[in-house]
Short mmCIF file of C-alpha atoms in Angstrom, two decimals:
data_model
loop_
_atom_site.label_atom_id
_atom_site.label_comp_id
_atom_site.label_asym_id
_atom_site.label_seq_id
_atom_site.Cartn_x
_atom_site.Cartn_y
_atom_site.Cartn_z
CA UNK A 6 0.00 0.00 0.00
CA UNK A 7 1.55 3.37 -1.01
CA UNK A 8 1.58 6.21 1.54
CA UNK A 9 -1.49 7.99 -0.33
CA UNK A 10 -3.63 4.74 0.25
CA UNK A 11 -2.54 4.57 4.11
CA UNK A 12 -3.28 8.01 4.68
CA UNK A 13 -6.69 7.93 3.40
CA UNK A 14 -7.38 4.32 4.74
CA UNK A 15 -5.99 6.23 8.14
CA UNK A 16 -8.75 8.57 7.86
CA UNK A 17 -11.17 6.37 7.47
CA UNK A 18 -10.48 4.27 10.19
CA UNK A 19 -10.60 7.82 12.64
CA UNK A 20 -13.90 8.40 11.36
CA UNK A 21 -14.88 4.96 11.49
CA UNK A 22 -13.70 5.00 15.91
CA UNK A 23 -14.89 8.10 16.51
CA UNK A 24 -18.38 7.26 15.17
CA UNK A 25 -18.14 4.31 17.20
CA UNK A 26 -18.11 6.16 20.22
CA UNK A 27 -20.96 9.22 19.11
CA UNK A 28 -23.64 9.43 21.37
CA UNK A 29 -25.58 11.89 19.05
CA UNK A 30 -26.30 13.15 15.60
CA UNK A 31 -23.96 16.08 16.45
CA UNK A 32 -21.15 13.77 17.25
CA UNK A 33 -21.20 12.60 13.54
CA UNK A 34 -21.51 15.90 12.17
CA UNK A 35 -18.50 16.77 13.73
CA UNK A 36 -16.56 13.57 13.03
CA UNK A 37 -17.74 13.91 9.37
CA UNK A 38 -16.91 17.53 8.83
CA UNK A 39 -13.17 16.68 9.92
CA UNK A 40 -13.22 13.94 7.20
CA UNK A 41 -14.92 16.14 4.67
CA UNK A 42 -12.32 18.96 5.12
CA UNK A 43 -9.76 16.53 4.53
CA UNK A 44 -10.63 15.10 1.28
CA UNK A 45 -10.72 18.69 0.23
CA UNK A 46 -14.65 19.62 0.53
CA UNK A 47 -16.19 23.01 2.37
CA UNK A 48 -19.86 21.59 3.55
CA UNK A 49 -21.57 18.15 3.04
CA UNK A 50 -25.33 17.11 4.02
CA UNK A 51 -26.89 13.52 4.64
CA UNK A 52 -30.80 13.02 3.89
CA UNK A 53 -33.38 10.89 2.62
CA UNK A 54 -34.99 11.29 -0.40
CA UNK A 55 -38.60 12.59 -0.38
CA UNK A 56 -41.66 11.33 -2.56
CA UNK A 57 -42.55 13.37 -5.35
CA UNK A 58 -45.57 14.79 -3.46
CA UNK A 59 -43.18 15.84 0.20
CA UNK A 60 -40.56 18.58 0.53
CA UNK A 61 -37.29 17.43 1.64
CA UNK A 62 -36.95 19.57 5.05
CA UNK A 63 -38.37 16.68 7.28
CA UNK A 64 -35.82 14.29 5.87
CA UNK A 65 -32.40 16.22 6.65
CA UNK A 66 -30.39 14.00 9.21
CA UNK A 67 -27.23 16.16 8.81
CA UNK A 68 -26.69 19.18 7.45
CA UNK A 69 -23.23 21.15 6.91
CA UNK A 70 -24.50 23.19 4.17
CA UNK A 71 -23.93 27.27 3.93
CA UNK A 72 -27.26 28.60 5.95
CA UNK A 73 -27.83 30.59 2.98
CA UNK A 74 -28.04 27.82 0.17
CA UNK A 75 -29.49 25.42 2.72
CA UNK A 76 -32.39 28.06 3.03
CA UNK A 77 -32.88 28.82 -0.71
CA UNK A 78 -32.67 25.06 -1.36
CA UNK A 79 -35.32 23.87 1.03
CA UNK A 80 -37.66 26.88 0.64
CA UNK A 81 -37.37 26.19 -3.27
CA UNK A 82 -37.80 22.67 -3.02
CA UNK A 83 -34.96 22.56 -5.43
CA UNK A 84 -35.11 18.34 -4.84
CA UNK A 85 -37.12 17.23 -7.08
CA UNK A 86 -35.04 19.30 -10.04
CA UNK A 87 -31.95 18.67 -8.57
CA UNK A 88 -29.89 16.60 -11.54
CA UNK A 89 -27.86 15.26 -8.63
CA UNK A 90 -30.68 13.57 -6.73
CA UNK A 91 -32.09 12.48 -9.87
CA UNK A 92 -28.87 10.74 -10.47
CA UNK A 93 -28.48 9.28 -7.22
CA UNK A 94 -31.91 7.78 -7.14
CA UNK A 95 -30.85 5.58 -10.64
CA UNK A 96 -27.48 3.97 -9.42
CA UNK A 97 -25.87 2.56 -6.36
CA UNK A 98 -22.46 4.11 -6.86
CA UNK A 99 -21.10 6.86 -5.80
CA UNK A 100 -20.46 9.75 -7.91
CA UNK A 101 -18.10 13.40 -9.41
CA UNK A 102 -20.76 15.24 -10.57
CA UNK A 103 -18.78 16.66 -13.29
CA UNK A 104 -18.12 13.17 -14.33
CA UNK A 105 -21.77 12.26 -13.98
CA UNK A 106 -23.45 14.95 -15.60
CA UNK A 107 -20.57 15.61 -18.44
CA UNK A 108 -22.96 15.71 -21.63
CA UNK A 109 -25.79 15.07 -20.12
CA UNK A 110 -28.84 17.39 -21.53
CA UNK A 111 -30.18 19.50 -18.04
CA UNK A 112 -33.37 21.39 -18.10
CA UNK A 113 -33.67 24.73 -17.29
CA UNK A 114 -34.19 24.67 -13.29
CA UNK A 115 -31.96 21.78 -13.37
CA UNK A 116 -28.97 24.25 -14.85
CA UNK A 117 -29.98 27.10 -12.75
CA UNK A 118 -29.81 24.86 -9.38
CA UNK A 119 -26.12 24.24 -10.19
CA UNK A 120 -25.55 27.58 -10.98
CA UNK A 121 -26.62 28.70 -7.86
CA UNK A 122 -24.67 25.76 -5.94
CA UNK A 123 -21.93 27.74 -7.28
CA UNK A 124 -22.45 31.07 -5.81
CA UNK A 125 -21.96 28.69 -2.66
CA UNK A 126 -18.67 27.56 -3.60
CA UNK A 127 -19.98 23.92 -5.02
CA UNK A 128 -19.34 24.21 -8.36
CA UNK A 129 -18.27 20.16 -8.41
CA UNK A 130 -19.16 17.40 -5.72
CA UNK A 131 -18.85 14.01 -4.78
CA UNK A 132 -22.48 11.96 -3.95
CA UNK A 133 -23.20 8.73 -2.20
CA UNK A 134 -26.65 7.20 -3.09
CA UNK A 135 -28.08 5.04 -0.41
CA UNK A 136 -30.43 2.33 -0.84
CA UNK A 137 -31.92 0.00 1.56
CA UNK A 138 -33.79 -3.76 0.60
CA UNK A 139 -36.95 -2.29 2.23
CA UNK A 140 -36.84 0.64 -0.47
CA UNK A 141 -35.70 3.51 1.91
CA UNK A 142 -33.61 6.05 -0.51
CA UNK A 143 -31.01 8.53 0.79
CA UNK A 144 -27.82 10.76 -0.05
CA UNK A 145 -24.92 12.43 1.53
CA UNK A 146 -23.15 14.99 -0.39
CA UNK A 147 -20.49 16.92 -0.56
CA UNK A 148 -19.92 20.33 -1.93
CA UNK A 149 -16.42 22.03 -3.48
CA UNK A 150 -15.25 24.19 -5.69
CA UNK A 151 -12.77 21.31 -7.04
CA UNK A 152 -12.58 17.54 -6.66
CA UNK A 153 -9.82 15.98 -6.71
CA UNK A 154 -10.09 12.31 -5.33
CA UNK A 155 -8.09 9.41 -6.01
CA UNK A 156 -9.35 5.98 -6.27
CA UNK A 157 -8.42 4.80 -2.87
CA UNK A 158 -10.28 8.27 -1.52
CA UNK A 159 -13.73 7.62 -3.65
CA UNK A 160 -13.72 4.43 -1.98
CA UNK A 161 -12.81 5.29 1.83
CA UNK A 162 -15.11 8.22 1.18
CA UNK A 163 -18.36 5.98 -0.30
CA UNK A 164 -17.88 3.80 2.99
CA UNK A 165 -17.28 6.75 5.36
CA UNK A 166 -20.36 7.99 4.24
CA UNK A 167 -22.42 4.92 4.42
CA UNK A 168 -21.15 4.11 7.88
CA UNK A 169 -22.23 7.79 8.86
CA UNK A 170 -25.75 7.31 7.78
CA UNK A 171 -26.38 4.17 9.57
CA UNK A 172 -24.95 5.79 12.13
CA UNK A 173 -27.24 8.50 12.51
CA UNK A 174 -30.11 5.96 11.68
CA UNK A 175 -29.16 4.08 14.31
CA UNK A 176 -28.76 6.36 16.90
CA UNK A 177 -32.19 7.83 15.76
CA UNK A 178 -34.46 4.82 16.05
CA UNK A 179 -32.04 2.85 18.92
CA UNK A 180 -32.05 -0.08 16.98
CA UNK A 181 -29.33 -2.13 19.10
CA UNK A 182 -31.39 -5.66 19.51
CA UNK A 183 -31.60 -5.60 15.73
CA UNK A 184 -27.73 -5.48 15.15
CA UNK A 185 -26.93 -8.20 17.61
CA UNK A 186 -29.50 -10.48 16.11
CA UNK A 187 -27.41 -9.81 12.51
CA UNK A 188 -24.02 -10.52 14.44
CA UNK A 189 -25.21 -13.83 15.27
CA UNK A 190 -25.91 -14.99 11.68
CA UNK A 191 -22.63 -14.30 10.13
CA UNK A 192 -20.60 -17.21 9.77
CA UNK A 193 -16.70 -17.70 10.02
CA UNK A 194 -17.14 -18.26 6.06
CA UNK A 195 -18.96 -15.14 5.59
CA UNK A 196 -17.22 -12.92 8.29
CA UNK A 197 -13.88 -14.35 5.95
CA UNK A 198 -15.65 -13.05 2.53
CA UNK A 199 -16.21 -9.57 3.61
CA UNK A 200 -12.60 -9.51 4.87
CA UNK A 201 -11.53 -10.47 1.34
CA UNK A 202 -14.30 -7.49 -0.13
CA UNK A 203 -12.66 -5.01 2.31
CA UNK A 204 -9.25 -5.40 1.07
CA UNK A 205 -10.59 -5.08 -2.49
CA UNK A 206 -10.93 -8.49 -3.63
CA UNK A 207 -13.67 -9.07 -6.15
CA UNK A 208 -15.48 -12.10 -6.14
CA UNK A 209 -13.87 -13.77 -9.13
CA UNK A 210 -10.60 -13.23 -7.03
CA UNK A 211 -12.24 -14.30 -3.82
CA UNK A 212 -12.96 -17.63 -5.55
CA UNK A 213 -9.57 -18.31 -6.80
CA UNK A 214 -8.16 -17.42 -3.49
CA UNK A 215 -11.08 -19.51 -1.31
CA UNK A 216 -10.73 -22.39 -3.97
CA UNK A 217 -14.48 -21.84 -4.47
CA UNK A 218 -16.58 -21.57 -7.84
CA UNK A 219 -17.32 -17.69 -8.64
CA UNK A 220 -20.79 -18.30 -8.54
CA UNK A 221 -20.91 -20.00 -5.04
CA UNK A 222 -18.83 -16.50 -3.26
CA UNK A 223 -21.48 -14.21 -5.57
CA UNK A 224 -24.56 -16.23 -3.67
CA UNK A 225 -22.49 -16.21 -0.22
CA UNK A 226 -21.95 -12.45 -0.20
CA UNK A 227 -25.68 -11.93 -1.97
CA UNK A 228 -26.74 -13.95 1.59
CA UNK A 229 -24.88 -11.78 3.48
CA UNK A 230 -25.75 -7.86 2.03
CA UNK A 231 -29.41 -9.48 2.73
CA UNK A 232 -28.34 -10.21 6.38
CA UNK A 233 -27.08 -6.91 6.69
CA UNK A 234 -30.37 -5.34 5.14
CA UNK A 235 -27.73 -3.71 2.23
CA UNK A 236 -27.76 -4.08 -1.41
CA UNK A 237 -24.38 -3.36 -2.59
CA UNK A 238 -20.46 -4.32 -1.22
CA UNK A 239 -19.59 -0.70 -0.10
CA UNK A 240 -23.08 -0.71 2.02
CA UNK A 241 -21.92 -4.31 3.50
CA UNK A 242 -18.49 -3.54 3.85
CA UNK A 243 -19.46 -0.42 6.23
CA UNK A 244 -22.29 -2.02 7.90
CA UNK A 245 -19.91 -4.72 8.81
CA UNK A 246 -17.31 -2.51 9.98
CA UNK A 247 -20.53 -0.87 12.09
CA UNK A 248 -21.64 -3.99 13.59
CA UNK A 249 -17.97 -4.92 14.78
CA UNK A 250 -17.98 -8.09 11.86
CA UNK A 251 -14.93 -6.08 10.74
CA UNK A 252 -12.47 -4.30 12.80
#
């Protein structure tokens, strides 16, 4: 691992024990602002997506946004023309909204949404779409004038984020008897898996490594993201880091 990569998986691990130890939504906030600042962004906000019919005020969990855009944002109800939720509500992964949007046709409130962002200093961001089995749809984003993330950052960043979600979910609803019930169902196989998935390993290499078929370690770690209620391998791989499966 170069010194970049143990940097940023450095940072993530901080974040990951200081969440660990918040006894609030504000303890996050905090904990997630350092990490923010270091990968370079100025203000960040985590909440669920409404319905077409709801305004999104009600659904903020965090919110590290300039008062000023947060305002004009919610009072607009600029959610349901935002090109960045729209985006985040058709894919699992987390994207650079310059990347993402690059040559993609915006309407006009679409285009005058990020224009504004920029007065704001968020001309570019970086977005992590959250999806749960049960349907539940969320984002965290982050706001700056430039991003510049390396691969090893995008991904320390997407589980960072998901981890701070549950988090805050969590810590929200109290939901401790649920998470010790999912501890118990991971097996030694399974708990070995998401090891391999954390350091990177997909699960054609998993197989080779496991001396297992590719299709029997896709079904095991399928089993598992529905254990963990997730529906991709960064949502797993920070759930599991949550639950103490990974440490």
């Amino acid at each position: 691992m170069d010194s970049e990569a143990l940097a940023t998986a450095n940072v993530m691990f901080d974040f990951i024990s200081d969440a660990a130890l918040a006894k609030s939504s504000e303890d996050i906030l905090k904990s997630l602002n350092r990490t923010a600042c270091h990968f370079g962004f100025s203000c960040f906000a985590m909440s669920g997506i409404p319905l077409p019919t709801e305004r999104i005020d009600p659904y903020f969990l965090l919110n590290a946004w300039p008062y000023e855009w947060f305002e004009r944002y919610s009072t607009g109800n600029y959610v349901h023309a935002d090109p960045v939720i729209h985006l985040s509500k058709m894919q699992d992964g987390a994207f650079v909204w310059s990347e993402a949007l690059q040559g993609q046709e915006l309407g006009r409130h679409a285009r005058r949404i990020m224009m504004e962002a920029r007065e704001f200093k968020m001309k570019d961001g970086y977005s992590v779409p959250l999806h749960t089995a049960d349907g539940f749809q969320a984002i965290i984003t982050f706001g700056a004038e430039k991003v510049d993330l390396s691969r090893a950052a995008r991904g320390a960043l997407h589980i960072i984020s998901i981890y701070a979600h549950n988090t805050v979910r969590s810590l929200l609803t109290k939901n401790v008897s649920s998470q010790d019930r999912r501890l118990l169902r991971i097996t030694a196989r399974e708990r070995e898996i998401i090891q391999w998935c954390a350091a990177g390993k997909t699960a054609v290499e998993i197989a080779a490594i496991l001396g297992r078929s590719h299709r029997t370690i896709q079904n095991e770690i399928l089993n598992v993201q529905r254990k963990l209620d997730v529906v991709n391998s960064a949502q797993m791989i920070a759930e599991s880091f949550r639950y103490g499966i990974l440490r």
